Amino acid sequence: MTDGFERTTTRNGLRFVAVFAILSIASVLLSPMRLDTGEPVAPTVGIAGAFAGLLSIVVAIATVVAAIVALRTFAAGETETIPDAFVRRNVGWATLNVILGGIAFALLVAFGTVLFVVPGLFLLVSLYYWAVFVAVEDQNALEGFRSSWQLTRGNRLRLFGLGVAVFVTGAVVTAAFALPVALLGIVGGVLAQVVSAAITVYVLATTVSAYDQLRDGGPGERPDTQPTVPGTPA
C-alpha cells in the first residue's frame, strides 16, 4: 500500500489523476445528473441527446484506455514520462479485451456471490489481476484470467486483506471530503471527481505493486508466462 501511494504521488501518477478527473467530470456533465448536487435533471432528447450519448461512450472508452496506459506505466516503473509505446501498442485489442473481460469478470463474481458470498470473494481475489496481464503482457482476457488464477495461488487470503485495506482507505478518504463536497456546490462536485480520480489511480498503482511482488519475489506459485514486451517487469 505504501508503494502504491508512492507511485500515485510521482509526476506520472499525478498526471493520471488529472486525466481520470477530467474524464470523470466529462462523464458527469454528459449524464442526466447535476454536478453540484448529484440530483437528476431533465434528460436531453433528439439529436442533442444522441450526441451526448455518443460522447458518453467515447469518454467511457477513453477511461478504459487511460487505465491500460496507467497499468503499463506503473508496471514499467516510469515516474517522469509516459512512453508513446504504452499509448499505441495494441491499445485497441487491449481495450476490447478489458471491456469484454470486465463484463465476464463482473458476471462471474456476481454469480459466485449470489450462490454464496465466499465463492464470489474467492473469484474476485483469484481473478482480480487479469486486467494487468491484458494491459502489460498483451494477453487476451481468457489468458489473463488463467494467469491471474496462477499468480494468486497460495496468497489469496493476504490479497483479500490487501483489498479490504485499500477499500477502507478509499472509504476513509471519501468520507473526509464529504463535508467540503456537500458545502461547496459545483466546486465541491469537481473536488469529488478529483478525489475519486486519486483513489482510482491509487488502486491501479497498488494493484501493480502487488502484481510485481508476486511475480518477482513474492511467495506462492508464479504463472508460466513471462513478460516479453517492452515496458513490463522482467
Tab-separated table of C-alpha atoms in Angstrom:
chain	number	residue	atom	x	y	z
A	1	MET	CA	0.000	0.000	0.000
A	2	THR	CA	2.900	2.348	0.747
A	3	ASP	CA	4.444	1.596	-2.625
A	4	GLY	CA	1.100	2.279	-4.298
A	5	PHE	CA	0.955	5.673	-2.583
A	6	GLU	CA	4.496	6.500	-3.703
A	7	ARG	CA	3.661	5.604	-7.305
A	8	THR	CA	0.497	7.695	-7.160
A	9	THR	CA	2.384	10.778	-5.977
A	10	THR	CA	5.015	10.633	-8.750
A	11	ARG	CA	4.757	13.017	-11.688
A	12	ASN	CA	3.171	10.329	-13.844
A	13	GLY	CA	0.813	9.348	-11.054
A	14	LEU	CA	-0.427	12.918	-10.702
A	15	ARG	CA	-0.800	13.130	-14.481
A	16	PHE	CA	-3.110	10.125	-14.366
A	17	VAL	CA	-5.081	11.684	-11.509
A	18	ALA	CA	-5.645	14.742	-13.711
A	19	VAL	CA	-6.632	12.587	-16.704
A	20	PHE	CA	-9.118	10.488	-14.733
A	21	ALA	CA	-10.543	13.609	-13.070
A	22	ILE	CA	-11.150	15.263	-16.448
A	23	LEU	CA	-12.767	12.115	-17.834
A	24	SER	CA	-14.897	11.724	-14.711
A	25	ILE	CA	-16.095	15.333	-14.870
A	26	ALA	CA	-16.871	14.925	-18.566
A	27	SER	CA	-18.843	11.763	-17.813
A	28	VAL	CA	-20.902	13.547	-15.146
A	29	LEU	CA	-21.568	16.522	-17.429
A	30	LEU	CA	-22.822	14.153	-20.120
A	31	SER	CA	-25.045	12.194	-17.750
A	32	PRO	CA	-28.513	13.273	-16.533
A	33	MET	CA	-27.150	14.355	-13.140
A	34	ARG	CA	-26.230	17.701	-11.582
A	35	LEU	CA	-22.530	18.011	-10.821
A	36	ASP	CA	-23.121	20.105	-7.701
A	37	THR	CA	-25.896	18.096	-6.044
A	38	GLY	CA	-25.955	14.717	-7.757
A	39	GLU	CA	-29.668	15.162	-8.426
A	40	PRO	CA	-31.171	14.097	-11.770
A	41	VAL	CA	-32.003	16.724	-14.353
A	42	ALA	CA	-34.322	16.653	-17.321
A	43	PRO	CA	-32.801	14.386	-19.996
A	44	THR	CA	-31.870	15.840	-23.350
A	45	VAL	CA	-33.739	14.463	-26.361
A	46	GLY	CA	-33.368	14.259	-30.089
A	47	ILE	CA	-30.062	14.923	-31.824
A	48	ALA	CA	-28.563	16.584	-28.752
A	49	GLY	CA	-29.409	13.569	-26.613
A	50	ALA	CA	-27.970	11.137	-29.154
A	51	PHE	CA	-24.802	13.197	-29.439
A	52	ALA	CA	-24.439	13.308	-25.648
A	53	GLY	CA	-24.901	9.539	-25.504
A	54	LEU	CA	-22.245	9.030	-28.155
A	55	LEU	CA	-19.842	11.290	-26.280
A	56	SER	CA	-20.531	9.324	-23.094
A	57	ILE	CA	-19.462	6.128	-24.845
A	58	VAL	CA	-16.302	7.841	-26.104
A	59	VAL	CA	-15.485	9.042	-22.585
A	60	ALA	CA	-16.058	5.549	-21.172
A	61	ILE	CA	-13.710	4.002	-23.755
A	62	ALA	CA	-11.134	6.737	-23.108
A	63	THR	CA	-11.295	5.883	-19.400
A	64	VAL	CA	-10.513	2.242	-20.183
A	65	VAL	CA	-7.587	3.312	-22.379
A	66	ALA	CA	-6.289	5.576	-19.598
A	67	ALA	CA	-6.413	2.664	-17.156
A	68	ILE	CA	-4.466	0.459	-19.585
A	69	VAL	CA	-1.782	3.111	-20.063
A	70	ALA	CA	-1.595	3.665	-16.299
A	71	LEU	CA	-1.106	-0.055	-15.637
A	72	ARG	CA	1.652	-0.210	-18.255
A	73	THR	CA	3.350	2.886	-16.881
A	74	PHE	CA	3.278	1.717	-13.264
A	75	ALA	CA	4.442	-1.783	-14.236
A	76	ALA	CA	7.407	-0.335	-16.154
A	77	GLY	CA	8.403	1.852	-13.208
A	78	GLU	CA	8.165	5.032	-15.286
A	79	THR	CA	7.718	8.025	-12.968
A	80	GLU	CA	8.556	11.091	-15.087
A	81	THR	CA	7.331	10.468	-18.626
A	82	ILE	CA	4.805	8.184	-20.304
A	83	PRO	CA	6.411	6.397	-23.290
A	84	ASP	CA	4.443	6.722	-26.513
A	85	ALA	CA	4.593	2.941	-26.941
A	86	PHE	CA	2.353	2.496	-23.902
A	87	VAL	CA	-0.363	4.520	-25.627
A	88	ARG	CA	-0.018	2.932	-29.066
A	89	ARG	CA	0.919	-0.722	-28.517
A	90	ASN	CA	-2.074	-2.948	-29.264
A	91	VAL	CA	-4.260	-0.464	-27.425
A	92	GLY	CA	-7.387	-1.283	-29.457
A	93	TRP	CA	-7.045	-5.019	-28.831
A	94	ALA	CA	-6.288	-4.437	-25.144
A	95	THR	CA	-9.284	-2.103	-24.768
A	96	LEU	CA	-11.636	-4.630	-26.364
A	97	ASN	CA	-10.362	-7.387	-24.073
A	98	VAL	CA	-10.610	-5.208	-20.977
A	99	ILE	CA	-14.228	-4.303	-21.811
A	100	LEU	CA	-15.297	-7.881	-22.592
A	101	GLY	CA	-13.198	-9.292	-19.763
A	102	GLY	CA	-14.642	-6.744	-17.348
A	103	ILE	CA	-18.166	-7.875	-18.209
A	104	ALA	CA	-17.212	-11.543	-17.783
A	105	PHE	CA	-15.375	-10.803	-14.522
A	106	ALA	CA	-18.359	-8.925	-13.078
A	107	LEU	CA	-20.759	-11.727	-14.056
A	108	LEU	CA	-18.527	-14.427	-12.528
A	109	VAL	CA	-18.129	-12.562	-9.247
A	110	ALA	CA	-21.845	-11.708	-9.128
A	111	PHE	CA	-22.802	-15.323	-9.832
A	112	GLY	CA	-20.461	-16.571	-7.107
A	113	THR	CA	-21.846	-14.006	-4.680
A	114	VAL	CA	-25.456	-14.991	-5.436
A	115	LEU	CA	-24.653	-18.650	-4.801
A	116	PHE	CA	-22.839	-17.776	-1.580
A	117	VAL	CA	-20.732	-14.798	-0.583
A	118	VAL	CA	-17.477	-16.747	-0.145
A	119	PRO	CA	-17.275	-18.098	-3.738
A	120	GLY	CA	-17.808	-14.568	-5.042
A	121	LEU	CA	-14.986	-13.184	-2.903
A	122	PHE	CA	-12.766	-16.140	-3.850
A	123	LEU	CA	-13.276	-15.461	-7.556
A	124	LEU	CA	-12.788	-11.729	-7.008
A	125	VAL	CA	-9.365	-12.260	-5.424
A	126	SER	CA	-8.290	-15.116	-7.712
A	127	LEU	CA	-9.107	-13.368	-10.994
A	128	TYR	CA	-8.534	-9.748	-9.948
A	129	TYR	CA	-5.172	-9.308	-11.731
A	130	TRP	CA	-6.425	-10.418	-15.144
A	131	ALA	CA	-6.513	-6.838	-16.450
A	132	VAL	CA	-2.834	-6.339	-15.606
A	133	PHE	CA	-1.929	-9.303	-17.795
A	134	VAL	CA	-4.087	-7.909	-20.609
A	135	ALA	CA	-2.615	-4.408	-20.376
A	136	VAL	CA	1.007	-5.224	-19.576
A	137	GLU	CA	1.610	-8.581	-21.247
A	138	ASP	CA	-0.783	-8.274	-24.195
A	139	GLN	CA	-2.722	-11.382	-23.208
A	140	ASN	CA	-6.358	-11.796	-24.101
A	141	ALA	CA	-8.970	-11.781	-21.347
A	142	LEU	CA	-9.168	-15.572	-21.067
A	143	GLU	CA	-5.399	-15.871	-20.783
A	144	GLY	CA	-5.452	-13.066	-18.222
A	145	PHE	CA	-7.961	-14.966	-16.068
A	146	ARG	CA	-5.807	-18.082	-16.214
A	147	SER	CA	-2.606	-16.170	-15.398
A	148	SER	CA	-4.261	-14.335	-12.508
A	149	TRP	CA	-5.505	-17.638	-11.092
A	150	GLN	CA	-1.942	-18.983	-11.124
A	151	LEU	CA	-0.434	-15.748	-9.823
A	152	THR	CA	-2.672	-15.551	-6.760
A	153	ARG	CA	-2.331	-19.200	-5.788
A	154	GLY	CA	-1.044	-19.505	-2.234
A	155	ASN	CA	-1.549	-15.798	-1.497
A	156	ARG	CA	-5.301	-15.301	-1.770
A	157	LEU	CA	-6.006	-14.687	1.901
A	158	ARG	CA	-3.354	-11.971	2.130
A	159	LEU	CA	-4.513	-10.446	-1.146
A	160	PHE	CA	-8.050	-10.355	0.229
A	161	GLY	CA	-6.697	-8.496	3.258
A	162	LEU	CA	-4.933	-6.063	0.947
A	163	GLY	CA	-8.157	-5.478	-0.954
A	164	VAL	CA	-10.069	-4.783	2.248
A	165	ALA	CA	-7.367	-2.358	3.435
A	166	VAL	CA	-7.390	-0.467	0.126
A	167	PHE	CA	-11.200	-0.317	0.142
A	168	VAL	CA	-11.248	1.036	3.700
A	169	THR	CA	-8.587	3.610	2.809
A	170	GLY	CA	-10.658	4.822	-0.135
A	171	ALA	CA	-13.786	4.980	2.016
A	172	VAL	CA	-11.997	6.998	4.710
A	173	VAL	CA	-10.622	9.478	2.159
A	174	THR	CA	-14.043	9.852	0.539
A	175	ALA	CA	-15.680	10.411	3.929
A	176	ALA	CA	-13.047	13.005	4.859
A	177	PHE	CA	-14.030	15.089	1.832
A	178	ALA	CA	-17.778	14.520	2.184
A	179	LEU	CA	-18.473	17.737	4.111
A	180	PRO	CA	-16.469	20.084	1.815
A	181	VAL	CA	-18.067	18.443	-1.204
A	182	ALA	CA	-21.531	18.975	0.251
A	183	LEU	CA	-20.886	22.628	1.135
A	184	LEU	CA	-19.060	23.872	-1.945
A	185	GLY	CA	-21.723	23.312	-4.599
A	186	ILE	CA	-20.309	22.848	-8.076
A	187	VAL	CA	-16.757	23.327	-6.769
A	188	GLY	CA	-17.466	20.505	-4.347
A	189	GLY	CA	-18.710	18.394	-7.235
A	190	VAL	CA	-15.444	18.937	-9.086
A	191	LEU	CA	-13.498	18.188	-5.898
A	192	ALA	CA	-15.410	14.924	-5.526
A	193	GLN	CA	-14.351	13.847	-9.019
A	194	VAL	CA	-10.712	14.722	-8.297
A	195	VAL	CA	-10.773	12.697	-5.075
A	196	SER	CA	-12.390	9.791	-6.924
A	197	ALA	CA	-9.699	10.002	-9.627
A	198	ALA	CA	-6.925	9.971	-6.998
A	199	ILE	CA	-8.439	6.872	-5.399
A	200	THR	CA	-8.705	5.191	-8.813
A	201	VAL	CA	-5.034	5.842	-9.570
A	202	TYR	CA	-4.050	4.631	-6.095
A	203	VAL	CA	-5.968	1.383	-6.641
A	204	LEU	CA	-4.245	0.864	-10.007
A	205	ALA	CA	-0.815	1.622	-8.527
A	206	THR	CA	-1.367	-0.717	-5.576
A	207	THR	CA	-2.616	-3.436	-7.912
A	208	VAL	CA	0.561	-3.220	-9.994
A	209	SER	CA	2.707	-3.166	-6.853
A	210	ALA	CA	1.136	-6.426	-5.618
A	211	TYR	CA	1.462	-7.894	-9.117
A	212	ASP	CA	5.168	-7.005	-9.208
A	213	GLN	CA	5.826	-8.550	-5.797
A	214	LEU	CA	4.026	-11.771	-6.652
A	215	ARG	CA	5.804	-12.140	-9.977
A	216	ASP	CA	9.275	-11.099	-8.927
A	217	GLY	CA	9.728	-12.287	-5.390
A	218	GLY	CA	6.517	-12.978	-3.552
A	219	PRO	CA	5.723	-16.418	-2.174
A	220	GLY	CA	3.356	-18.710	-3.937
A	221	GLU	CA	3.378	-20.265	-7.386
A	222	ARG	CA	4.178	-17.951	-10.261
A	223	PRO	CA	2.423	-18.157	-13.633
A	224	ASP	CA	4.076	-19.960	-16.506
A	225	THR	CA	4.065	-16.936	-18.808
A	226	GLN	CA	6.741	-14.264	-18.593
A	227	PRO	CA	6.617	-10.722	-19.952
A	228	THR	CA	8.033	-10.460	-23.440
A	229	VAL	CA	7.147	-6.915	-24.429
A	230	PRO	CA	8.978	-3.679	-23.643
A	231	GLY	CA	7.929	-1.844	-20.520
A	232	THR	CA	6.959	-4.895	-18.467
A	233	PRO	CA	8.662	-6.279	-15.366
A	234	ALA	CA	11.494	-8.699	-16.062
